[in-house]
PDB file of C-alpha atoms in Angstrom:
ATOM      1  CA  MET A   9     127.245 102.189 130.556  1.00  0.00           C
ATOM      2  CA  PRO A  10     126.924 102.264 126.999  1.00  0.00           C
ATOM      3  CA  SER A  11     130.098 103.835 124.008  1.00  0.00           C
ATOM      4  CA  ARG A  12     130.507 106.825 122.576  1.00  0.00           C
ATOM      5  CA  ALA A  13     133.096 108.241 120.254  1.00  0.00           C
ATOM      6  CA  PRO A  14     136.011 109.529 122.062  1.00  0.00           C
ATOM      7  CA  GLY A  15     135.104 113.605 121.534  1.00  0.00           C
ATOM      8  CA  LYS A  16     131.596 112.905 122.732  1.00  0.00           C
ATOM      9  CA  TRP A  17     133.151 112.001 125.705  1.00  0.00           C
ATOM     10  CA  ARG A  18     135.737 114.127 125.729  1.00  0.00           C
ATOM     11  CA  PHE A  19     132.579 116.939 125.449  1.00  0.00           C
ATOM     12  CA  ALA A  20     130.352 115.584 127.910  1.00  0.00           C
ATOM     13  CA  ARG A  21     133.536 115.090 130.994  1.00  0.00           C
ATOM     14  CA  THR A  22     134.448 118.926 129.738  1.00  0.00           C
ATOM     15  CA  GLY A  23     130.735 119.589 130.051  1.00  0.00           C
ATOM     16  CA  ASP A  24     129.587 118.275 133.747  1.00  0.00           C
ATOM     17  CA  TYR A  25     133.046 120.081 134.613  1.00  0.00           C
ATOM     18  CA  ILE A  26     132.229 122.964 133.837  1.00  0.00           C
ATOM     19  CA  SER A  27     128.958 122.671 135.219  1.00  0.00           C
ATOM     20  CA  GLN A  28     130.307 122.075 138.206  1.00  0.00           C
ATOM     21  CA  LYS A  29     133.283 125.033 138.511  1.00  0.00           C
ATOM     22  CA  ALA A  30     129.385 127.510 137.328  1.00  0.00           C
ATOM     23  CA  GLY A  31     127.920 125.532 140.387  1.00  0.00           C
ATOM     24  CA  ARG A  32     130.801 126.216 142.932  1.00  0.00           C
ATOM     25  CA  SER A  33     131.292 129.162 141.522  1.00  0.00           C
ATOM     26  CA  TRP A  34     127.398 130.270 142.209  1.00  0.00           C
ATOM     27  CA  GLY A  35     127.404 129.625 145.682  1.00  0.00           C
ATOM     28  CA  HIS A  36     129.848 132.630 145.896  1.00  0.00           C
ATOM     29  CA  ARG A  37     127.326 134.785 144.629  1.00  0.00           C
ATOM     30  CA  GLN A  38     125.814 136.464 147.243  1.00  0.00           C
ATOM     31  CA  SER A  39     123.987 140.076 146.622  1.00  0.00           C
ATOM     32  CA  ALA A  40     126.013 143.052 148.349  1.00  0.00           C
ATOM     33  CA  PRO A  41     124.872 144.659 151.352  1.00  0.00           C
ATOM     34  CA  GLY A  42     121.139 147.011 151.665  1.00  0.00           C
ATOM     35  CA  GLY A  43     119.881 144.800 148.370  1.00  0.00           C
ATOM     36  CA  ARG A  44     122.669 145.943 146.595  1.00  0.00           C
ATOM     37  CA  ALA A  45     124.200 143.406 143.415  1.00  0.00           C
ATOM     38  CA  SER A  46     127.512 142.548 143.565  1.00  0.00           C
ATOM     39  CA  ARG A  47     129.636 142.542 140.424  1.00  0.00           C
ATOM     40  CA  HIS A  48     128.587 139.211 139.860  1.00  0.00           C
ATOM     41  CA  ASP A  49     125.242 139.712 139.298  1.00  0.00           C
ATOM     42  CA  ARG A  50     125.617 142.469 137.722  1.00  0.00           C
ATOM     43  CA  ALA A  51     128.282 141.059 135.720  1.00  0.00           C
ATOM     44  CA  ALA A  52     125.627 137.952 134.703  1.00  0.00           C
ATOM     45  CA  SER A  53     122.533 139.902 134.289  1.00  0.00           C
ATOM     46  CA  GLY A  54     124.678 141.753 132.015  1.00  0.00           C
ATOM     47  CA  GLY A  55     124.365 145.074 133.312  1.00  0.00           C
ATOM     48  CA  GLY A  56     126.117 148.160 135.013  1.00  0.00           C
ATOM     49  CA  ARG A  57     129.955 147.940 134.093  1.00  0.00           C
ATOM     50  CA  GLY A  58     130.055 144.193 133.171  1.00  0.00           C
ATOM     51  CA  ALA A  59     128.481 144.586 130.332  1.00  0.00           C
ATOM     52  CA  SER A  60     130.057 147.393 128.981  1.00  0.00           C
ATOM     53  CA  TRP A  61     134.231 145.915 129.432  1.00  0.00           C
ATOM     54  CA  ARG A  62     133.291 143.121 128.602  1.00  0.00           C
ATOM     55  CA  ARG A  63     133.445 142.252 124.944  1.00  0.00           C
ATOM     56  CA  PRO A  64     130.851 139.388 123.068  1.00  0.00           C
ATOM     57  CA  ARG A  65     132.470 136.413 123.477  1.00  0.00           C
ATOM     58  CA  GLY A  66     132.124 133.762 119.825  1.00  0.00           C
ATOM     59  CA  PRO A  67     130.441 129.780 120.627  1.00  0.00           C
ATOM     60  CA  GLY A  68     132.743 127.971 123.203  1.00  0.00           C
ATOM     61  CA  VAL A  69     133.059 127.522 126.693  1.00  0.00           C
ATOM     62  CA  GLY A  70     131.764 130.733 128.392  1.00  0.00           C
ATOM     63  CA  SER A  71     129.182 131.248 125.660  1.00  0.00           C
ATOM     64  CA  LEU A  72     128.148 127.471 126.968  1.00  0.00           C
ATOM     65  CA  GLU A  73     129.112 128.860 130.787  1.00  0.00           C
ATOM     66  CA  ALA A  74     126.788 131.358 130.634  1.00  0.00           C
ATOM     67  CA  ALA A  75     123.431 128.918 128.995  1.00  0.00           C
ATOM     68  CA  ARG A  76     123.203 126.930 131.745  1.00  0.00           C
ATOM     69  CA  LEU A  77     123.244 129.607 134.522  1.00  0.00           C
ATOM     70  CA  ARG A  78     120.362 130.530 132.468  1.00  0.00           C
ATOM     71  CA  ALA A  79     118.765 127.445 132.445  1.00  0.00           C
ATOM     72  CA  SER A  80     119.966 127.286 136.489  1.00  0.00           C
ATOM     73  CA  GLY A  81     117.487 129.649 137.053  1.00  0.00           C
ATOM     74  CA  GLY A  82     119.743 131.741 139.101  1.00  0.00           C
ATOM     75  CA  PRO A  83     119.028 135.531 139.011  1.00  0.00           C
ATOM     76  CA  GLY A  84     119.935 137.003 136.025  1.00  0.00           C
ATOM     77  CA  ALA A  85     117.935 133.994 134.937  1.00  0.00           C
ATOM     78  CA  GLU A  86     115.682 134.860 131.284  1.00  0.00           C
ATOM     79  CA  PRO A  87     112.029 133.119 130.935  1.00  0.00           C
ATOM     80  CA  MET A  88     113.401 130.528 128.555  1.00  0.00           C
ATOM     81  CA  SER A  89     109.615 128.992 126.120  1.00  0.00           C
ATOM     82  CA  SER A  90     109.330 125.755 126.049  1.00  0.00           C
ATOM     83  CA  SER A  91     110.025 125.761 122.707  1.00  0.00           C
ATOM     84  CA  VAL A  92     113.494 126.315 123.542  1.00  0.00           C
ATOM     85  CA  ALA A  93     113.840 124.730 126.872  1.00  0.00           C
ATOM     86  CA  GLY A  94     112.550 121.022 125.534  1.00  0.00           C
ATOM     87  CA  PRO A  95     115.283 120.164 123.066  1.00  0.00           C
ATOM     88  CA  ASP A  96     117.419 120.907 126.025  1.00  0.00           C
ATOM     89  CA  CYS A  97     116.006 118.506 128.080  1.00  0.00           C
ATOM     90  CA  CYS A  98     115.440 116.017 126.696  1.00  0.00           C
ATOM     91  CA  GLY A  99     116.513 116.311 122.332  1.00  0.00           C
ATOM     92  CA  GLY A 100     113.164 116.429 121.402  1.00  0.00           C
ATOM     93  CA  PHE A 101     111.313 113.864 119.691  1.00  0.00           C
ATOM     94  CA  GLY A 102     114.440 112.878 117.506  1.00  0.00           C
ATOM     95  CA  ASN A 103     115.947 111.194 121.219  1.00  0.00           C
ATOM     96  CA  VAL A 104     112.485 109.080 121.374  1.00  0.00           C
ATOM     97  CA  ASP A 105     112.523 105.660 120.519  1.00  0.00           C
ATOM     98  CA  PHE A 106     108.802 105.031 119.355  1.00  0.00           C
ATOM     99  CA  ARG A 107     109.791 101.552 119.231  1.00  0.00           C
ATOM    100  CA  GLN A 108     109.767 100.932 123.667  1.00  0.00           C
ATOM    101  CA  ALA A 109     106.266 102.368 123.263  1.00  0.00           C
ATOM    102  CA  ASP A 110     104.186 100.376 125.931  1.00  0.00           C
ATOM    103  CA  LEU A 111     101.411  98.759 124.190  1.00  0.00           C
ATOM    104  CA  CYS A 112      99.997  97.236 126.584  1.00  0.00           C
ATOM    105  CA  VAL A 113      96.180  95.815 125.441  1.00  0.00           C
ATOM    106  CA  MET A 114      97.538  94.583 122.514  1.00  0.00           C
ATOM    107  CA  THR A 115     100.883  92.874 124.017  1.00  0.00           C
ATOM    108  CA  ARG A 116      98.753  92.012 126.693  1.00  0.00           C
ATOM    109  CA  LEU A 117      96.824  90.228 124.589  1.00  0.00           C
ATOM    110  CA  LEU A 118      98.721  88.479 122.367  1.00  0.00           C
ATOM    111  CA  GLY A 119     101.303  87.202 124.978  1.00  0.00           C
ATOM    112  CA  TYR A 120      98.966  84.514 126.309  1.00  0.00           C
ATOM    113  CA  VAL A 121      98.619  83.734 121.954  1.00  0.00           C
ATOM    114  CA  ASP A 122     101.122  81.500 120.985  1.00  0.00           C
ATOM    115  CA  PRO A 123     100.013  81.463 116.756  1.00  0.00           C
ATOM    116  CA  SER A 124     102.424  78.352 115.966  1.00  0.00           C
ATOM    117  CA  ASP A 125     100.651  75.751 118.396  1.00  0.00           C
ATOM    118  CA  PRO A 126      99.350  72.498 116.337  1.00  0.00           C
ATOM    119  CA  CYS A 127      95.895  72.726 118.313  1.00  0.00           C
ATOM    120  CA  PHE A 128      95.548  76.271 117.117  1.00  0.00           C
ATOM    121  CA  VAL A 129      96.905  75.970 113.400  1.00  0.00           C
ATOM    122  CA  ALA A 130      94.217  72.755 113.652  1.00  0.00           C
ATOM    123  CA  ALA A 131      91.188  75.123 115.313  1.00  0.00           C
ATOM    124  CA  ILE A 132      92.355  78.101 112.345  1.00  0.00           C
ATOM    125  CA  LEU A 133      92.550  75.406 109.688  1.00  0.00           C
ATOM    126  CA  THR A 134      88.645  73.681 110.913  1.00  0.00           C
ATOM    127  CA  ILE A 135      86.931  77.321 111.543  1.00  0.00           C
ATOM    128  CA  THR A 136      87.623  77.906 107.624  1.00  0.00           C
ATOM    129  CA  PHE A 137      87.249  74.622 106.247  1.00  0.00           C
ATOM    130  CA  ASN A 138      83.791  73.947 107.052  1.00  0.00           C
ATOM    131  CA  PRO A 139      81.511  76.446 105.694  1.00  0.00           C
ATOM    132  CA  LEU A 140      83.996  76.868 102.551  1.00  0.00           C
ATOM    133  CA  PHE A 141      83.319  72.835 101.927  1.00  0.00           C
ATOM    134  CA  TRP A 142      80.091  73.202 102.470  1.00  0.00           C
ATOM    135  CA  ASN A 143      78.971  76.163  99.861  1.00  0.00           C
ATOM    136  CA  VAL A 144      81.079  74.453  97.466  1.00  0.00           C
ATOM    137  CA  VAL A 145      79.794  70.727  97.614  1.00  0.00           C
ATOM    138  CA  ALA A 146      76.222  72.779  98.330  1.00  0.00           C
ATOM    139  CA  ARG A 147      76.520  74.896  94.517  1.00  0.00           C
ATOM    140  CA  TRP A 148      77.748  71.983  92.749  1.00  0.00           C
ATOM    141  CA  GLU A 149      74.960  69.630  93.913  1.00  0.00           C
ATOM    142  CA  GLN A 150      72.466  72.896  92.538  1.00  0.00           C
ATOM    143  CA  ARG A 151      74.899  72.573  88.968  1.00  0.00           C
ATOM    144  CA  THR A 152      75.801  68.982  88.441  1.00  0.00           C
ATOM    145  CA  ARG A 153      73.465  67.030  90.792  1.00  0.00           C
ATOM    146  CA  LYS A 154      75.266  64.518  91.375  1.00  0.00           C
ATOM    147  CA  LEU A 155      75.073  63.596  94.833  1.00  0.00           C
ATOM    148  CA  SER A 156      71.460  63.227  94.294  1.00  0.00           C
ATOM    149  CA  LYS A 157      72.452  60.850  91.820  1.00  0.00           C
ATOM    150  CA  VAL A 158      74.428  58.893  93.684  1.00  0.00           C
ATOM    151  CA  PHE A 159      72.258  58.622  96.634  1.00  0.00           C
ATOM    152  CA  ARG A 160      69.275  58.567  94.441  1.00  0.00           C
ATOM    153  CA  SER A 161      67.468  61.296  96.240  1.00  0.00           C
ATOM    154  CA  PRO A 162      68.029  64.860  96.406  1.00  0.00           C
ATOM    155  CA  TYR A 163      66.714  64.521  99.856  1.00  0.00           C
ATOM    156  CA  LEU A 164      69.013  61.204 100.996  1.00  0.00           C
ATOM    157  CA  ALA A 165      72.382  63.340  99.195  1.00  0.00           C
ATOM    158  CA  CYS A 166      70.581  66.475 101.476  1.00  0.00           C
ATOM    159  CA  TYR A 167      71.176  63.846 104.514  1.00  0.00           C
ATOM    160  CA  SER A 168      74.783  62.772 104.187  1.00  0.00           C
ATOM    161  CA  LEU A 169      75.732  66.577 103.905  1.00  0.00           C
ATOM    162  CA  GLY A 170      73.901  67.128 106.986  1.00  0.00           C
ATOM    163  CA  ALA A 171      75.694  64.495 108.554  1.00  0.00           C
ATOM    164  CA  ALA A 172      78.584  65.424 107.486  1.00  0.00           C
ATOM    165  CA  ILE A 173      78.446  68.834 107.893  1.00  0.00           C
ATOM    166  CA  LEU A 174      78.066  67.735 112.192  1.00  0.00           C
ATOM    167  CA  LEU A 175      81.050  65.786 112.182  1.00  0.00           C
ATOM    168  CA  LEU A 176      82.612  68.585 111.419  1.00  0.00           C
ATOM    169  CA  ASN A 177      81.746  70.458 113.007  1.00  0.00           C
ATOM    170  CA  VAL A 178      82.746  68.376 116.358  1.00  0.00           C
ATOM    171  CA  LEU A 179      86.108  67.940 115.076  1.00  0.00           C
ATOM    172  CA  ARG A 180      86.313  72.185 114.820  1.00  0.00           C
ATOM    173  CA  SER A 181      84.835  72.632 118.376  1.00  0.00           C
ATOM    174  CA  HIS A 182      87.030  70.113 119.562  1.00  0.00           C
ATOM    175  CA  CYS A 183      89.772  71.509 117.766  1.00  0.00           C
ATOM    176  CA  PHE A 184      88.503  74.832 119.288  1.00  0.00           C
ATOM    177  CA  THR A 185      88.555  73.273 123.259  1.00  0.00           C
ATOM    178  CA  GLN A 186      91.787  72.113 122.429  1.00  0.00           C
ATOM    179  CA  ALA A 187      93.432  75.143 120.923  1.00  0.00           C
ATOM    180  CA  MET A 188      92.334  76.728 124.502  1.00  0.00           C
ATOM    181  CA  LEU A 189      93.005  74.664 126.965  1.00  0.00           C
ATOM    182  CA  SER A 190      96.602  74.892 125.504  1.00  0.00           C
ATOM    183  CA  GLN A 191      97.729  77.600 126.148  1.00  0.00           C
ATOM    184  CA  PRO A 192      97.916  79.812 129.411  1.00  0.00           C
ATOM    185  CA  LYS A 193      94.043  82.080 130.437  1.00  0.00           C
ATOM    186  CA  MET A 194      93.402  85.074 131.101  1.00  0.00           C
ATOM    187  CA  GLU A 195      93.419  86.031 135.065  1.00  0.00           C
ATOM    188  CA  SER A 196      91.008  88.954 134.077  1.00  0.00           C
ATOM    189  CA  LEU A 197      88.230  86.280 132.829  1.00  0.00           C
ATOM    190  CA  ASP A 198      89.505  84.054 135.628  1.00  0.00           C
ATOM    191  CA  ASN A 199      86.716  84.812 137.945  1.00  0.00           C
ATOM    192  CA  PRO A 200      83.156  83.430 139.227  1.00  0.00           C
ATOM    193  CA  THR A 201      81.843  86.733 137.625  1.00  0.00           C
ATOM    194  CA  ALA A 202      82.606  86.225 134.057  1.00  0.00           C
ATOM    195  CA  TYR A 203      81.608  82.791 133.997  1.00  0.00           C
ATOM    196  CA  ARG A 204      78.374  83.593 134.332  1.00  0.00           C
ATOM    197  CA  VAL A 205      78.375  85.619 131.956  1.00  0.00           C
ATOM    198  CA  GLY A 206      79.664  82.976 129.300  1.00  0.00           C
ATOM    199  CA  LEU A 207      77.726  80.939 130.863  1.00  0.00           C
ATOM    200  CA  ALA A 208      74.241  82.807 129.658  1.00  0.00           C
ATOM    201  CA  LEU A 209      76.014  83.601 126.161  1.00  0.00           C
ATOM    202  CA  LEU A 210      76.256  80.101 125.540  1.00  0.00           C
ATOM    203  CA  GLY A 211      72.843  79.334 126.672  1.00  0.00           C
ATOM    204  CA  ILE A 212      71.817  82.763 124.243  1.00  0.00           C
ATOM    205  CA  GLY A 213      73.027  80.544 121.451  1.00  0.00           C
ATOM    206  CA  SER A 214      71.882  77.421 121.728  1.00  0.00           C
ATOM    207  CA  THR A 215      68.723  79.070 122.489  1.00  0.00           C
ATOM    208  CA  PHE A 216      68.706  80.257 118.260  1.00  0.00           C
ATOM    209  CA  VAL A 217      70.520  78.150 117.682  1.00  0.00           C
ATOM    210  CA  LEU A 218      68.513  74.909 118.480  1.00  0.00           C
ATOM    211  CA  SER A 219      64.628  77.518 117.408  1.00  0.00           C
ATOM    212  CA  SER A 220      66.763  78.270 113.800  1.00  0.00           C
ATOM    213  CA  PHE A 221      66.524  74.360 113.173  1.00  0.00           C
ATOM    214  CA  PHE A 222      63.179  73.635 114.936  1.00  0.00           C
ATOM    215  CA  ALA A 223      61.637  75.937 112.246  1.00  0.00           C
ATOM    216  CA  LEU A 224      63.761  75.605 109.132  1.00  0.00           C
ATOM    217  CA  GLY A 225      64.193  71.367 109.959  1.00  0.00           C
ATOM    218  CA  PHE A 226      66.992  69.094 109.004  1.00  0.00           C
ATOM    219  CA  THR A 227      66.939  70.493 104.440  1.00  0.00           C
ATOM    220  CA  GLY A 228      66.129  73.874 105.503  1.00  0.00           C
ATOM    221  CA  THR A 229      68.520  74.170 107.838  1.00  0.00           C
ATOM    222  CA  PHE A 230      71.444  72.048 105.745  1.00  0.00           C
ATOM    223  CA  LEU A 231      70.776  73.883 102.688  1.00  0.00           C
ATOM    224  CA  GLY A 232      68.359  72.243 101.291  1.00  0.00           C
ATOM    225  CA  ASP A 233      67.531  74.041  99.121  1.00  0.00           C
ATOM    226  CA  TYR A 234      70.361  73.014  96.935  1.00  0.00           C
ATOM    227  CA  PHE A 235      69.347  69.812  96.020  1.00  0.00           C
ATOM    228  CA  GLY A 236      66.116  71.483  94.613  1.00  0.00           C
ATOM    229  CA  ILE A 237      63.931  70.788  97.966  1.00  0.00           C
ATOM    230  CA  LEU A 238      62.679  74.127  98.579  1.00  0.00           C
ATOM    231  CA  MET A 239      60.478  75.508 101.284  1.00  0.00           C
ATOM    232  CA  GLU A 240      56.905  76.936 100.880  1.00  0.00           C
ATOM    233  CA  ALA A 241      57.169  80.709 101.920  1.00  0.00           C
ATOM    234  CA  ARG A 242      60.071  82.288 103.914  1.00  0.00           C
ATOM    235  CA  VAL A 243      60.471  81.574 107.872  1.00  0.00           C
ATOM    236  CA  THR A 244      59.600  84.451 110.001  1.00  0.00           C
ATOM    237  CA  THR A 245      58.828  82.967 113.294  1.00  0.00           C
ATOM    238  CA  PHE A 246      61.282  83.076 116.051  1.00  0.00           C
ATOM    239  CA  PRO A 247      64.126  83.416 116.174  1.00  0.00           C
ATOM    240  CA  PHE A 248      63.769  85.089 112.525  1.00  0.00           C
ATOM    241  CA  ASN A 249      61.835  87.660 113.700  1.00  0.00           C
ATOM    242  CA  ILE A 250      64.371  89.636 116.122  1.00  0.00           C
ATOM    243  CA  LEU A 251      67.334  88.803 112.830  1.00  0.00           C
ATOM    244  CA  ASP A 252      68.904  87.398 110.626  1.00  0.00           C
ATOM    245  CA  ASN A 253      70.684  84.683 109.851  1.00  0.00           C
ATOM    246  CA  PRO A 254      70.173  83.442 113.521  1.00  0.00           C
ATOM    247  CA  MET A 255      71.938  79.758 113.299  1.00  0.00           C
ATOM    248  CA  TYR A 256      75.330  81.732 112.327  1.00  0.00           C
ATOM    249  CA  TRP A 257      75.433  84.144 115.206  1.00  0.00           C
ATOM    250  CA  GLY A 258      73.532  81.684 117.796  1.00  0.00           C
ATOM    251  CA  SER A 259      76.456  79.543 116.868  1.00  0.00           C
ATOM    252  CA  THR A 260      79.264  82.826 117.936  1.00  0.00           C
ATOM    253  CA  ALA A 261      77.036  83.920 120.995  1.00  0.00           C
ATOM    254  CA  ASN A 262      77.749  79.796 122.459  1.00  0.00           C
ATOM    255  CA  TYR A 263      82.139  80.233 120.358  1.00  0.00           C
ATOM    256  CA  LEU A 264      82.236  82.762 123.102  1.00  0.00           C
ATOM    257  CA  GLY A 265      80.716  81.657 125.682  1.00  0.00           C
ATOM    258  CA  TRP A 266      82.545  78.870 125.883  1.00  0.00           C
ATOM    259  CA  ALA A 267      86.088  81.057 125.964  1.00  0.00           C
ATOM    260  CA  ILE A 268      84.700  83.210 128.037  1.00  0.00           C
ATOM    261  CA  MET A 269      83.903  80.189 130.999  1.00  0.00           C
ATOM    262  CA  HIS A 270      87.538  79.248 129.876  1.00  0.00           C
ATOM    263  CA  ALA A 271      88.581  82.440 130.514  1.00  0.00           C
ATOM    264  CA  SER A 272      90.560  82.115 127.113  1.00  0.00           C
ATOM    265  CA  PRO A 273      92.617  84.510 125.250  1.00  0.00           C
ATOM    266  CA  THR A 274      93.159  82.567 122.414  1.00  0.00           C
ATOM    267  CA  GLY A 275      88.811  81.264 122.444  1.00  0.00           C
ATOM    268  CA  LEU A 276      87.831  85.402 122.463  1.00  0.00           C
ATOM    269  CA  LEU A 277      90.694  85.207 119.293  1.00  0.00           C
ATOM    270  CA  LEU A 278      89.457  82.381 117.463  1.00  0.00           C
ATOM    271  CA  THR A 279      85.685  83.549 118.285  1.00  0.00           C
ATOM    272  CA  VAL A 280      86.404  86.785 115.720  1.00  0.00           C
ATOM    273  CA  VAL A 281      87.982  83.991 112.973  1.00  0.00           C
ATOM    274  CA  VAL A 282      84.425  82.545 114.103  1.00  0.00           C
ATOM    275  CA  ALA A 283      82.428  85.978 112.707  1.00  0.00           C
ATOM    276  CA  LEU A 284      84.749  87.069 110.147  1.00  0.00           C
ATOM    277  CA  ILE A 285      83.766  83.691 108.459  1.00  0.00           C
ATOM    278  CA  TYR A 286      80.415  83.728 109.163  1.00  0.00           C
ATOM    279  CA  MET A 287      79.933  86.940 107.819  1.00  0.00           C
ATOM    280  CA  VAL A 288      82.653  85.913 104.588  1.00  0.00           C
ATOM    281  CA  ALA A 289      80.097  82.834 104.564  1.00  0.00           C
ATOM    282  CA  ILE A 290      76.379  84.778 104.440  1.00  0.00           C
ATOM    283  CA  GLN A 291      77.818  87.454 102.285  1.00  0.00           C
ATOM    284  CA  TYR A 292      77.597  84.549  99.447  1.00  0.00           C
ATOM    285  CA  GLU A 293      75.275  82.352 100.736  1.00  0.00           C
ATOM    286  CA  GLU A 294      72.195  85.086 100.896  1.00  0.00           C
ATOM    287  CA  PRO A 295      72.826  86.145  97.065  1.00  0.00           C
ATOM    288  CA  PHE A 296      72.534  82.951  96.090  1.00  0.00           C
ATOM    289  CA  THR A 297      69.488  81.375  97.741  1.00  0.00           C
ATOM    290  CA  ALA A 298      67.726  84.551  96.940  1.00  0.00           C
ATOM    291  CA  GLN A 299      68.993  83.396  92.751  1.00  0.00           C
ATOM    292  CA  ILE A 300      67.290  79.940  93.847  1.00  0.00           C
ATOM    293  CA  TYR A 301      63.451  81.498  95.065  1.00  0.00           C
ATOM    294  CA  GLN A 302      63.354  84.260  92.153  1.00  0.00           C
ATOM    295  CA  GLN A 303      63.960  80.685  89.381  1.00  0.00           C
ATOM    296  CA  LYS A 304      61.388  79.380  91.536  1.00  0.00           C
ATOM    297  CA  ALA A 305      59.104  81.493  91.858  1.00  0.00           C
ATOM    298  CA  SER A 306      59.472  82.410  88.035  1.00  0.00           C
ATOM    299  CA  SER A 307      58.886  79.030  87.457  1.00  0.00           C
ATOM    300  CA  SER A 308      56.016  79.532  88.795  1.00  0.00           C
ATOM    301  CA  ARG A 309      54.561  82.038  87.667  1.00  0.00           C
ATOM    302  CA  LYS A 310      55.393  80.345  83.230  1.00  0.00           C
ATOM    303  CA  ARG A 311      53.528  77.006  84.822  1.00  0.00           C
ATOM    304  CA  SER A 312      50.803  79.753  85.842  1.00  0.00           C
TER     305      SER A 312
END
């Protein structure tokens, strides 16, 4: 039992005693024969002779007893509005502990994920690092041409960066999978239907990634325009006629399908991180790439 202050304990026991006395007294207050109200009923209802000879009492035991009688719904009890009854029954919203609110969805999802797990931390780091790496290196190359000078060819430099990006993506996928396997599954996703949905997403994502690669070529896929290897015209064939940046969104669909196939809430959370990182990368890459091709167009006009 929770501890109480001595004064509150005495008051609570006094209230219980009065409530019991009121209940016993109420059991003997039967209506008089012939439908006439008894003296006790007239006194409780405030009518008849009881109201004339009883003097008003201040707040105390009598008023507390009368309040309990009115709250019990006995004869002569006045209807009590919800605005008054609310505090009497539960103390109003002031006594509600919102810290005990059941945030079932959030609690259920976060209950599966341990952010301090080394595999989870490694997955977050690789997901964040990869786009940062290739954007920083490509912009540095576009400004300085250092890689092209080291490899004595912009194509060899682009192939080297592409190979590094592929290896980093393999490492990212490995860390992603290990993070899923090191943490528990979600029972509601561990069924054949969810597995088939994940498999379909994996197929769609792979289609976007592979078709983008074949449409762009190796140098177009792996930032060849930063090495001065520019395409003659904008690619408008599939899948670029369906959505922009299909390789990024195809990769995101791959991770989403992989997470669902493993019934992994950790994988779902990491997929959200992948999508957010790609969105940030797109915001930096698209204006810079557009600027490169604008410079090409302006130089071509000058030559002509």
